[in-house]
Coordinates of C-alpha atoms and ligand atoms in Angstrom, one line a residue:
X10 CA 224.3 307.2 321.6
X11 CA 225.5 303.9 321.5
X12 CA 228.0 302.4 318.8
X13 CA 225.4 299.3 317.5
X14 CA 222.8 302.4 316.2
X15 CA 225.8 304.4 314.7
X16 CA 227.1 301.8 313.0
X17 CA 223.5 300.7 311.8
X18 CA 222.9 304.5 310.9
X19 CA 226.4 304.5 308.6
X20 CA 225.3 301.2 306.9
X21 CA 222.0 302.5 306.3
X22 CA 223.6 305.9 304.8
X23 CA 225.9 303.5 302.8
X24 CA 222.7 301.2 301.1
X25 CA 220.6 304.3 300.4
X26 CA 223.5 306.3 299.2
X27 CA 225.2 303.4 296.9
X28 CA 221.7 302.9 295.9
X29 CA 220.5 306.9 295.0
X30 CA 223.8 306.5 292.8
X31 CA 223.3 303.6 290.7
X32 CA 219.8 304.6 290.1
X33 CA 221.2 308.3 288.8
X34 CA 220.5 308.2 284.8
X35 CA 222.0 311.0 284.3
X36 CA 224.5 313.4 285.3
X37 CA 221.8 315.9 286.7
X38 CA 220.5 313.3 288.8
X39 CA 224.0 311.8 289.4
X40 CA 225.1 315.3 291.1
X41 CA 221.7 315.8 293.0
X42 CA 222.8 312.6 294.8
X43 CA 226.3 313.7 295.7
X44 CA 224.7 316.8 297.0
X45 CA 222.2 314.7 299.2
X46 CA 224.6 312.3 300.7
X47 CA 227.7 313.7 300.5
X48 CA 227.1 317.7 300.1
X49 CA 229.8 319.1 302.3
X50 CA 226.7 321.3 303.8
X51 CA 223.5 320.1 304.3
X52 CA 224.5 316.0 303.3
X53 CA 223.8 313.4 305.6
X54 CA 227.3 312.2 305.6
X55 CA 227.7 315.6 307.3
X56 CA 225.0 315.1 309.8
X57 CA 226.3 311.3 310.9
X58 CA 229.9 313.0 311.3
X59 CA 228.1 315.8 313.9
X60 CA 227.3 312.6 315.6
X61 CA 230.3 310.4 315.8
X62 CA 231.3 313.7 319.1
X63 CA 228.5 311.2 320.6
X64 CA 230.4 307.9 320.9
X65 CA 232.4 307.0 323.8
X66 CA 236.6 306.7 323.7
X67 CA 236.6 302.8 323.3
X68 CA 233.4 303.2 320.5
X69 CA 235.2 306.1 318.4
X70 CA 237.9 303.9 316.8
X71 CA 235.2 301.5 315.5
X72 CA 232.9 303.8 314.3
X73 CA 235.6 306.4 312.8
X74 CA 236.9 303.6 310.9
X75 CA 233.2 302.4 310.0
X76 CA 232.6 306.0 309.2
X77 CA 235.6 306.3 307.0
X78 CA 234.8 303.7 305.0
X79 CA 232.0 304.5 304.3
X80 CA 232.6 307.6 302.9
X81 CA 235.2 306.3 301.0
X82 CA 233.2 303.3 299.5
X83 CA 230.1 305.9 298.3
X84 CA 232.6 308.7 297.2
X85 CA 234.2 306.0 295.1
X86 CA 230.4 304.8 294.0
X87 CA 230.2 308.1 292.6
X88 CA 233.1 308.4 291.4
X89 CA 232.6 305.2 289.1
X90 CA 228.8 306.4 288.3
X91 CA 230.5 309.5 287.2
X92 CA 232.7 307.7 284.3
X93 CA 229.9 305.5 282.7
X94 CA 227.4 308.4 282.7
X95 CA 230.0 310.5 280.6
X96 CA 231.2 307.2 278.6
X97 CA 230.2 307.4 275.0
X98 CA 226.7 305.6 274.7
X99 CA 227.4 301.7 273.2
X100 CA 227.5 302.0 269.3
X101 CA 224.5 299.2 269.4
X102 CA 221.9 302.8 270.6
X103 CA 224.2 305.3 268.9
X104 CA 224.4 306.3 265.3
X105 CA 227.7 305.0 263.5
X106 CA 228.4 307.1 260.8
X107 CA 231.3 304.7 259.7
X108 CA 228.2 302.1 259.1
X109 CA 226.9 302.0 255.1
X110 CA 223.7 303.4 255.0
X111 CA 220.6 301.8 254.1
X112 CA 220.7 301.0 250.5
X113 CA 217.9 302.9 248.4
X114 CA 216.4 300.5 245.5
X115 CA 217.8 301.0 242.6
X116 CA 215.6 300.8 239.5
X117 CA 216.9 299.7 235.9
X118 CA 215.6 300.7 232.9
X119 CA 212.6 298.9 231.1
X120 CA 213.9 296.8 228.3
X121 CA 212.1 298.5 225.7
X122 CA 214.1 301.7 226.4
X123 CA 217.3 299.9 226.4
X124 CA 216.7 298.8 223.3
X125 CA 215.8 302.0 221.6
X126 CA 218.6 303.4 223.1
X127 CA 220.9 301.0 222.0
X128 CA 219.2 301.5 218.1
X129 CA 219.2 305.1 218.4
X130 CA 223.3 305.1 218.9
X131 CA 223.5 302.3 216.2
X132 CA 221.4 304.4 213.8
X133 CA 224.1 307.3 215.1
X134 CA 227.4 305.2 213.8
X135 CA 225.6 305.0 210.5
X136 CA 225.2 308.6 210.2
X137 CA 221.6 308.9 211.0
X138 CA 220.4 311.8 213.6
X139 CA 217.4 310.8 215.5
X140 CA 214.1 312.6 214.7
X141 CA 210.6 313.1 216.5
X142 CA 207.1 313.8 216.0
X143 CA 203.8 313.8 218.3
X144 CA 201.6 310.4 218.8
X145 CA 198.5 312.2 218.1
X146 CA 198.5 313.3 214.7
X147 CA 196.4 314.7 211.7
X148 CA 195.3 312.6 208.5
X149 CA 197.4 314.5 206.4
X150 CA 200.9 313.3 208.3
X151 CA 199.3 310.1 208.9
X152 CA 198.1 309.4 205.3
X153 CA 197.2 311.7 203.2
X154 CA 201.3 312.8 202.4
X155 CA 201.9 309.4 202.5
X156 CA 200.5 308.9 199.4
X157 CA 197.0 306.7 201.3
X158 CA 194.5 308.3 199.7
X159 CA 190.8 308.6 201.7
X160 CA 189.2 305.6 200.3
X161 CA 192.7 303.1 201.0
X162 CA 191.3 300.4 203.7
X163 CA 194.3 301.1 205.9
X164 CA 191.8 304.6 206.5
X165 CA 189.3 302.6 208.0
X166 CA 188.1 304.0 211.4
X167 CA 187.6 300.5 212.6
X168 CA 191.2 300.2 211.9
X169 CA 192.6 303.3 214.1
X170 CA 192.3 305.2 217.6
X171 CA 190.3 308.4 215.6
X172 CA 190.0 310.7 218.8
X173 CA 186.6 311.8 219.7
X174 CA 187.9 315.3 219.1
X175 CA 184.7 318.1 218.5
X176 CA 185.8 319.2 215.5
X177 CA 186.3 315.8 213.8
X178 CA 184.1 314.4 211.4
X179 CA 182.0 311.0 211.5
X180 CA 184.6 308.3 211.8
X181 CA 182.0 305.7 212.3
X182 CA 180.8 306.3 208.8
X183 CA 184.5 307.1 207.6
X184 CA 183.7 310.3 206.5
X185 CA 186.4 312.1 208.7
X186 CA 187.4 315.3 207.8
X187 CA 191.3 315.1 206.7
X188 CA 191.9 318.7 207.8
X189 CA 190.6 318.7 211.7
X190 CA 190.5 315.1 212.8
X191 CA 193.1 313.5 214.7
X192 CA 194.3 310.2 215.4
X193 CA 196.8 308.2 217.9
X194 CA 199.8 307.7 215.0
X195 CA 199.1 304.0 213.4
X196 CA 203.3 304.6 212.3
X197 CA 206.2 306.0 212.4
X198 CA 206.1 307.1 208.7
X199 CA 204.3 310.1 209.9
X200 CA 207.8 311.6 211.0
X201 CA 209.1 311.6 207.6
X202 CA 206.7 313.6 206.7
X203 CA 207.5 316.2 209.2
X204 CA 210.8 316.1 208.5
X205 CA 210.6 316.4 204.6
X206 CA 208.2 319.4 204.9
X207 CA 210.7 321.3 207.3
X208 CA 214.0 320.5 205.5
X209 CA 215.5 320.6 202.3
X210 CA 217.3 317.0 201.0
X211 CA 219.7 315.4 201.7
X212 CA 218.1 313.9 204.4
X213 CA 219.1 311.0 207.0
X214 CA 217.1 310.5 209.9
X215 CA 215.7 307.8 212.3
X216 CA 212.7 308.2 214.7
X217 CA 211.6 306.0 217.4
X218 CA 208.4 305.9 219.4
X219 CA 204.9 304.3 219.6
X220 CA 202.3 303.6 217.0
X221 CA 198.6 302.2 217.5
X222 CA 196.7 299.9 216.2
X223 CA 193.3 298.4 217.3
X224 CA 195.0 294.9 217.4
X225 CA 193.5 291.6 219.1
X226 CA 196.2 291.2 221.5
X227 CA 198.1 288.2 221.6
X228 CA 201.6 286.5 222.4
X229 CA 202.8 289.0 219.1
X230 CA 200.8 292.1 218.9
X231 CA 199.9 294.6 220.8
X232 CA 197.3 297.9 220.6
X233 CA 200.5 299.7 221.3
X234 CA 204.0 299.2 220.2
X235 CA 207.0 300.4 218.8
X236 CA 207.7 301.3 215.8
X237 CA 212.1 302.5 214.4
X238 CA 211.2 304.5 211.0
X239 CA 214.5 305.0 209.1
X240 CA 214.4 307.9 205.8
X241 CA 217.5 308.3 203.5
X242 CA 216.8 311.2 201.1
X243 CA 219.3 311.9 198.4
X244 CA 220.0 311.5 194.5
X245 CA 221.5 308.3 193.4
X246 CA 219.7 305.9 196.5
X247 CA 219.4 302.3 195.5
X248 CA 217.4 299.5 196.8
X249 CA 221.5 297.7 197.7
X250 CA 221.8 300.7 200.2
X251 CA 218.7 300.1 201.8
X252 CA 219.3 296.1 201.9
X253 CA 222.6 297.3 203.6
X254 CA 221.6 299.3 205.9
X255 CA 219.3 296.9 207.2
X256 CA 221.6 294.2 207.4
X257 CA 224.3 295.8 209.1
X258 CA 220.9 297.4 211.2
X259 CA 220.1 293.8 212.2
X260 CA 223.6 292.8 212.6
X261 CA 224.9 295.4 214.9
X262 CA 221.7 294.8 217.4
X263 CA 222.1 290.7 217.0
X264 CA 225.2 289.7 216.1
X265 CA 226.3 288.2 212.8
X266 CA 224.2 285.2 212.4
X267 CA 221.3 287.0 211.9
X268 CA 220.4 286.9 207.9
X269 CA 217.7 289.6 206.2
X270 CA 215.4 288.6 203.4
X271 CA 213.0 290.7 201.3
X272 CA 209.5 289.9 199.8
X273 CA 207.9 291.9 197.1
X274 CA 205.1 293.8 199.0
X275 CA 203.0 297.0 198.6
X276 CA 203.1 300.0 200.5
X277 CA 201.3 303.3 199.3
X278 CA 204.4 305.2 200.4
X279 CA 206.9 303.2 198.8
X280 CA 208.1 302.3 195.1
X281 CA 209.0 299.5 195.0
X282 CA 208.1 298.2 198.3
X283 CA 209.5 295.1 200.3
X284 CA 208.9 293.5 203.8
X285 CA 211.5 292.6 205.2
X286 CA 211.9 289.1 207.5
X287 CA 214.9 288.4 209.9
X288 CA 216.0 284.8 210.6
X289 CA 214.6 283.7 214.1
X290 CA 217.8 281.0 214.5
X291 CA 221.1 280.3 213.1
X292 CA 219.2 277.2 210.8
X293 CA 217.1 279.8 208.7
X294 CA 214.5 277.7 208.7
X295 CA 212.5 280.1 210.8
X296 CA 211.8 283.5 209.7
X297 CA 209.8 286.3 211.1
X298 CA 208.7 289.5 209.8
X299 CA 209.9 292.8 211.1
X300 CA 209.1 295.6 208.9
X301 CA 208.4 297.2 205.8
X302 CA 210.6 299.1 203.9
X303 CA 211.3 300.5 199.4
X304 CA 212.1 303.2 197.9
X305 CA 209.9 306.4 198.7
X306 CA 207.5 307.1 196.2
X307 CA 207.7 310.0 194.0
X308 CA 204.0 311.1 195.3
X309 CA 205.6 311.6 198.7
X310 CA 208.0 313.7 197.9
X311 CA 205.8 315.7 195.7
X312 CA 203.7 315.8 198.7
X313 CA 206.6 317.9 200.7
X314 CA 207.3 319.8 198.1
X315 CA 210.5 317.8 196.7
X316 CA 211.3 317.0 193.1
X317 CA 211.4 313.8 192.1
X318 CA 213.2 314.3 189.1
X319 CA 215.8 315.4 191.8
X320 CA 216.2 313.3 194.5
X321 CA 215.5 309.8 195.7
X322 CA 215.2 307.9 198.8
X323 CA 214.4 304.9 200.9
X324 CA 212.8 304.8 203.7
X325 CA 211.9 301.5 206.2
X326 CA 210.2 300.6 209.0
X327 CA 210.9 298.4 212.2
X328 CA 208.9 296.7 215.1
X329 CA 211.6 297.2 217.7
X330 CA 209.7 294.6 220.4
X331 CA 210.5 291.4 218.0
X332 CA 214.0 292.8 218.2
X333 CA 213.9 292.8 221.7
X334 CA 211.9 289.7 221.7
X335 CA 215.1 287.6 219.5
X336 CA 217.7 288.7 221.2
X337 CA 216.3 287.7 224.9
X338 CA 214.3 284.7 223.3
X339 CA 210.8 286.7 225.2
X340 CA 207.8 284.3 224.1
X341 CA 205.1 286.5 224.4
X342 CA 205.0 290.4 223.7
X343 CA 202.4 291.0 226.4
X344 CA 205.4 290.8 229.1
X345 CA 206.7 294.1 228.1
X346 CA 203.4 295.9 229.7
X347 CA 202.4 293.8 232.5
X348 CA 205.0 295.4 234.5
X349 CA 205.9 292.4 236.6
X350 CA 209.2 292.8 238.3
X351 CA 210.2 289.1 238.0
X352 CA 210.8 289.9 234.3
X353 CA 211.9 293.1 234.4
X354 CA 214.7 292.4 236.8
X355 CA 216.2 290.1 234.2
X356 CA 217.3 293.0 232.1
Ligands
LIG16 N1 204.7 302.1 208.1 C1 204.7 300.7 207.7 C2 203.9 300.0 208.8 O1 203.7 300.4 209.8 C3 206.1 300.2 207.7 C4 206.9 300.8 206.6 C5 206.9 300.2 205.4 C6 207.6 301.9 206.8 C7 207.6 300.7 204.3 C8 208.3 302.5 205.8 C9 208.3 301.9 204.6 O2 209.1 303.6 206.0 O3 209.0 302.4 203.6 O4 203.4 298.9 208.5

């Protein structure tokens, strides 16, 4: 065989060998390419070196160096193949544990909630333990004990969520029976019934949750909203207590600027009775109501079984959304359920 084809043979080993071995993509496929060119038994450097006994004296120095080389250049190929298939992967395809994670959204809680949270613990320094009672009540916790007797407007069906319920009476014709029908709580007072009726005096309690009212909604009332009842049961209570209470109440949530009045007013439950307003600004020219409040009257506590010769009491109640509404200067009461995100990332 002549030199020119042995030579041509060797470069055409080297391009398919350098070529198997920077195609391998793996180590499998990596070694099953060292076996095929360079396998000490059946490679085809092994068959070219059966033929290099072919060349003549003055080819075999050529072609043994030729032949050298090329081994050297595709063993070296492999070599190098070798080190980059073991390398570990660039960090842009492998996992990074020393990377931070992806960040899961973290909610906040709705305003409302911070609020009552925030009154419950106020309530707490003042020695008042939170109490609770059901949203769908019976005409006895919801008027009857409270001294509204079945013909009082405030008993008007037009003016309450009365349940459908089987058992209930006619409420279109308000003629609802006070012992099965039920009703979505129009207020808070309801708790101190349940309270009263289950413990002896004295008695210092507060109870948040939601009362419901077939309002027209608007930019300050809602069908639904939130009602703080506060009940002090003890001998000796005065009307300067309860003024007290809801000062330092008002003060503690909104800082000292905030002045409390009372009006004369009339609630069946209370004797005497009082609404009480809050200044909306530091002129006190603006005022706005935020709840009711007197003394409890002695029919109510007849009604749980307390003497009245014995004990006394005042009890209050408080919208907590105007609260809410001051202190963040919200316009419109409707924002609290329309559970847009803009607003409710402000809190
Ligand atoms: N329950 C009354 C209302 O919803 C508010 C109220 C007034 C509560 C006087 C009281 C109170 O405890 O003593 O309008």
């Amino acid at each position: 065989m002549s030199s020119g084809s042995l030579i041509a043979q060797l470069d055409a080993f080297e391009q398919a060998a350098l070529a198997a071995i920077r195609g391998a993509a793996d180590a499998a496929a990596l070694e099953a390419a060292r076996i095929e060119f360079l396998g000490a038994r059946q490679g085809k450097l092994r068959d070219l070196q059966a033929l290099l006994g072919t060349a003549t004296r003055e080819e075999k120095p050529v072609v043994g160096r030729r032949f050298n080389e090329v081994k050297q250049v595709v063993s070296n190929e492999l070599d190098a193949r070798g080190r980059v298939l073991s390398r570990p992967r660039r960090p842009d395809q492998a996992v990074d544990v020393t990377l931070p994670g992806p960040r899961p959204a973290i909610g906040r809680r709705h305003p409302l909630t911070q609020t009552i949270l925030e009154f419950k613990d106020i309530m707490g320094r003042f020695g008042f333990t939170v109490a609770d009672g059901p949203e769908v009540e019976d005409e006895w916790h919801n008027f009857e004990a409270l001294n509204i007797p079945a013909d009082h407007p405030a008993r008007d069906p037009l003016d309450n969520f009365f349940l459908a319920t089987a058992a209930a009476g006619d409420p279109q014709r308000g003629t609802a029976n006070s012992a099965t029908s039920r009703l979505l709580r129009s207020q808070t007072s309801t708790v101190q019934i349940r309270v009263m009726e289950s413990n002896p005096p004295p008695i210092r309690i507060c109870s948040v949750g939601r009362v419901y009212r077939p309002d027209t909604i608007d930019a300050t009332h809602s069908c639904m909203f939130h009602q703080m009842e506060g009940l002090l049961i003890a001998p000796g209570t005065t009307m300067a207590q309860l003024k007290t209470v809801l000062r330092l109440f008002a003060q503690a949530y909104l800082g000292h600027d905030v002045t409390i009045r009372f009006r004369p007013s009339f609630f069946p439950f209370t004797e005497p009775s009082v609404e009480v307003d809050m200044s909306w600004d530091s002129t006190g020219s603006r005022w706005l109501e935020i709840g009711g409040a007197g003394m409890v009257d002695p029919n109510v506590l007849r009604a749980v079984g307390y003497d009245p010769e014995q004990v006394t009491g005042f009890a209050f109640g408080l919208g907590i959304e105007r609260f809410c509404m001051r202190r963040h200067q919200v316009p419109d009461i409707r924002y609290f359920t329309n559970n847009d995100l803009r607003f409710l990332r402000q809190f």
